[in-house]
Amino acid sequence: MIRFLTKRAGDGLMTLAALVTLTFFVMRLAPGGPFSSNRKISPDILANVQASYHLDDPLVVQFLHYVWGVVRFDFGPSIRFRDYTVSEILLSGLPYSLTIGFWAVVVATVVGVTLGILGALRRNSLIDYSAGVVAVIGIAVPIFVIAPLMQVYFALTLGWFPVGGWGASWRNLVLPIVALALPNIAYISRLTRAAMIETLRENYVRTARAKGIGRARVIWHHALTGAILPVVAYLGPATAAIITGSIVIETIFALPGIGRHFVDAALNRDYPLVMGITILYGGFLIVFNILADMLRGWLDPRVRNE
Amino acid sequence: MSITRFSLLAGGWLALATAFGAPAMAQDDTLDRGIGSEWSSMDPHVNFDAAAGFILGDAYEGLVNYQGTKILPGAAESWDVSEDGRTYTFHLRDGLVWSNGDPLVAQDFVNGLFRTLLPETGSERGYYFTSVVQVVGAADIISGDATDASGLGMTAPDDRTVVIQLENPAPHVLNILGGAFSMPPLHSPSVDEYGPGVFIDPAHVVTNGAYLIREVVPQSHVLLERNPLYWDAANVSIPFVKYHVTEDASTELLRYQAGELEVTYDIPLAQMEGLLASDPGEVHITPGVDIVYYSFNLLREPFQDINLRRALTIAIDRETLEGKIVRAGAIPNYSFSGGFDPNYHLPVMDEAAMTQDERNALAQQLYAEAGYGPDNPLTINIVPTVAEESVRRAQGVALMWKQVLGVNAVVEPQERKAWLDAFYAGTWDVFADNLVGDFPGPETFLPYMRPSAEAGYNWVSPDYEAAMDVASAQTVPQERLDALAVAEKILLDDYIVAPIAIIPSRQLVSSRVGGWEDSPVGYHNSQYLTLDQ
Amino acid sequence: MSDASLAPIPRSTLSLQLRRFRQNWLAMLSVVILLAIMAACFLGPYLFPFDGEEANFDAINQGVDFTSIHLFGTDDYGRDLLVRTLEGGRVSLNIGFLGALVAGIIGVLYGAVSGFVGGRIDRVMMRLVEVLYGFPYVILVILLSLLFGGGNVALFAALVFTLWLTPAVIVRGQAQSLARREFVEAARACGMTSRQIILTHIVPNTMSTVIVYSSLLVPEVILSESFLSFLGIGIKEPQASWGNLIQGGTAAMSTDIRLLLLPAGLLATVLFCLNFIADGLRDAFDPNER
């Protein structure tokens, strides 16, 4: 296990290094720069502004400068939000995204797996079809449609939850968590159902049943383990994506998370922020993929992590 | 700086910890305003966007102040202009103080400008003092040729007098000394001690406006509280103002309807008609100093023919375009600069008096004269940004060119930065252009079109250049405006751009808010507003 | 053994599977509905005397009226909503199915190889997936539009680029388990090459997951397309797609829900059908179900 972890951690660092290098140079190929604006600004002023971000150095020098900063956990200043460094922006927004994302993952996994199992156990029953309907709605109706509908109904009509913003109440969290969880419920429940049907027919499950082990026990101990393997693989990258926030959810519910930076930083050509968010997301991705692989190895001895 | 950083982080995690506490109390003594996207910087010498301008206009006061379209005395109670129109002398009020009680002196204003211009500050706002007006010596500081303020044409002969010297007469200088784009003074002790981070640090930031900065939460809000030491504090009615980041107009509308906001930043286009029908008193649509025009690529062969440019310009039915297609409340524009100054005799294009049918007939004739027809149609692209409004407008124009002239126009929307880049790269036939002004008057737009400004239009016109030279030498306001009108007519007659519309500001203002005056530049300082319970 | 294993499934099995699929009335019904929607999208617009891009400023925002020529009314340019929705369906179903298919195939093959071969190759292949996951998507899209000019090639590349990654990860996990199963060990013992084992044993056994996942990819592709047009590539107005119709309908949702309901309803119906068809196919091809 220790060997596995060291190896994966080493791999992870190399992956991250590759990602940083690739992103740093490739993003500069995008047209426009952080200071392009409608009005042409005089060259002297532009030079001063660029110099204050070292954007006037040769690209390779900028890269070395950046890497040296990253090694010391200094991700540089943001260009779009000039009062803050990239670390400040990410650390101040992360709690919101993490909170919403964590609960969304929990809700999506619990609800999705439950719906999937129920559907698989009672195939073509009412409950199976209802689970299917939930899944279809979760996917076919995009968040930018569902979220405003929820706002109108639950916030304006019923007045149960606020429309948006981050207040001092758990009520602010409910709608965004549900909206963020919905599409994932769909994926997880469909994956679970398919895998569950398959596992229920596997020899080991049949053997267990033949041995007289109770139905509930078989489902819980044997079938479920097999059925959630694809879900665990799915959850590796999905968790990294969910807990780093969603621009749609954050703009619609006016939440100060970091999800919006994935789109806005690139649109604003805020190079340091693009790099920062890429490293953060890349880091989460690597960690959750390691966790997913470990979890699968533990659930299914056939997945040996050499 | 370290304190700022810590409190910022602590704020985020604290909000998290208290997320499960009691529901938020509605504060009735707080005016909640939407500002669209987040402010770029709370540093008053650096910020270069409208969102920051709203907030900083409340927190800092320049030499003058603005209410609606009026220029009011601000920190200066009066001012004199020299005979040649190049020297402005401002007399500060007696007993002005900063929010921490320090006396506010004339030198603080000089230091404010000096800091704005210094290369280390890296501020884009130097633009106002070298391009919009030319303050003596400003360009030398920006370029690094001068390293102190000795050559700067802004001085403080005594504690209550500020003198500004300009290279050229510029009556519009009063329009950039106050309000959202004010030239705020600098409180040197706090900036020296805490660095530029002080501007987001409520514990140490020092302001001189009607409000103090109480809370700065990125991506969320800025909370301001009435400044008891402000010279006119007795007339500031609203105790607290909270500026909320409202990036999504639909959500902003819902929050407004739920009573979470009293003033919005925008109105979703699709909802405009419904709101005008249900709450007409709360919908405020005001022409803003933001003009849209379609630029023709003069470097490409077809557009070197004035007949073609003119045909395309007049074949656009602006009333139908804005009234039926775009429906964003924009005002059809037949001039370039759109007016805004009641004393300006706005020139319009020759065809403005015609009906659209007459224009279409003339356009078809000109189109044919330029050598195009059904067998030989013109094929061009239009490059707008991906914003909904701008795409809809481009599609409308393309449809009209197709219907009237048979032109095959392809709309190729581009993401904003790529769109800006495309302009200078010249990879377009027709560019869906726009220009945002800094103050209500023709002079915020016309100098930008001067061939010598090299703004990228590749227009050669000694006549326009000469006419603008005549105008900028004028010191008498009305004569200056008349000379500008001559220049604008030259611009219109050459059809190098097709004027389209004036973009309005669209806001919802609750009936609880009193004292709201429509302003083309969007000046709505909270100190002039009231809030009913 | 080597060549026989690559041969198509014997006729008797295939007809058995088809019969089993036909017996699944829900799946069959779904097939019928899906074909009907496709036929409507591909042929329907020709029944009308105008096309979906034809604006009529004298007939803006007409409501549903089955007695008029505009059955479901017009949009805010006076364009016929039904015809636009059908034309949009043509575009969206095309990119949806093609996108999901291509992403699915790349994902399955990549994941199967990575999981089955294992070892160093698996490590490198999966790290590559992580780098691609991590690369900022918006930048990628902007660059693709620069490279391919914002047309359909750029659209397709941008859609497929990231969508194959998740199926690859899932299939790789399945393949890891399968690689140690008795029948795979047996196949190896019989001298089958890795390529043969992957194609005959690994890929078919991951099919049930893949079919289900791909059926969810179709709507995802259709909806992502509208996000991409926000970045300036993809289907451009006035050309309709379900993505931009739904987006436009959402903006007008509170004033005129009709603009949202028609395209979103059709998309949901297609997804329902795909769902049941996917389940039916899965059951029919399940080797364990006899």
CSV table of C-alpha atoms in Angstrom, one decimal, chain B residues 336-337 344 435 441-450 464 468 484-485 487-488 491:
chain,number,residue,atom,x,y,z
B,336,PHE,CA,-22.5,59.6,-34.2
B,337,SER,CA,-22.1,61.0,-30.8
B,344,TYR,CA,-25.1,70.7,-28.6
B,435,LEU,CA,-17.7,53.1,-27.6
B,441,GLY,CA,-21.2,65.3,-24.4
B,442,PRO,CA,-19.8,64.9,-27.9
B,443,GLU,CA,-16.2,65.4,-26.8
B,444,THR,CA,-16.1,62.0,-25.1
B,445,PHE,CA,-16.5,60.3,-28.5
B,446,LEU,CA,-15.3,62.6,-31.3
B,447,PRO,CA,-11.5,62.8,-30.5
B,448,TYR,CA,-11.3,59.0,-30.6
B,449,MET,CA,-12.2,59.0,-34.3
B,450,ARG,CA,-9.4,61.4,-35.2
B,464,TYR,CA,-11.9,66.0,-39.9
B,468,MET,CA,-11.2,68.9,-34.5
B,484,LEU,CA,-17.4,70.0,-32.7
B,485,ALA,CA,-20.7,69.8,-34.6
B,487,ALA,CA,-16.4,68.0,-37.3
B,488,GLU,CA,-19.1,65.4,-36.5
B,491,LEU,CA,-17.5,62.1,-39.9
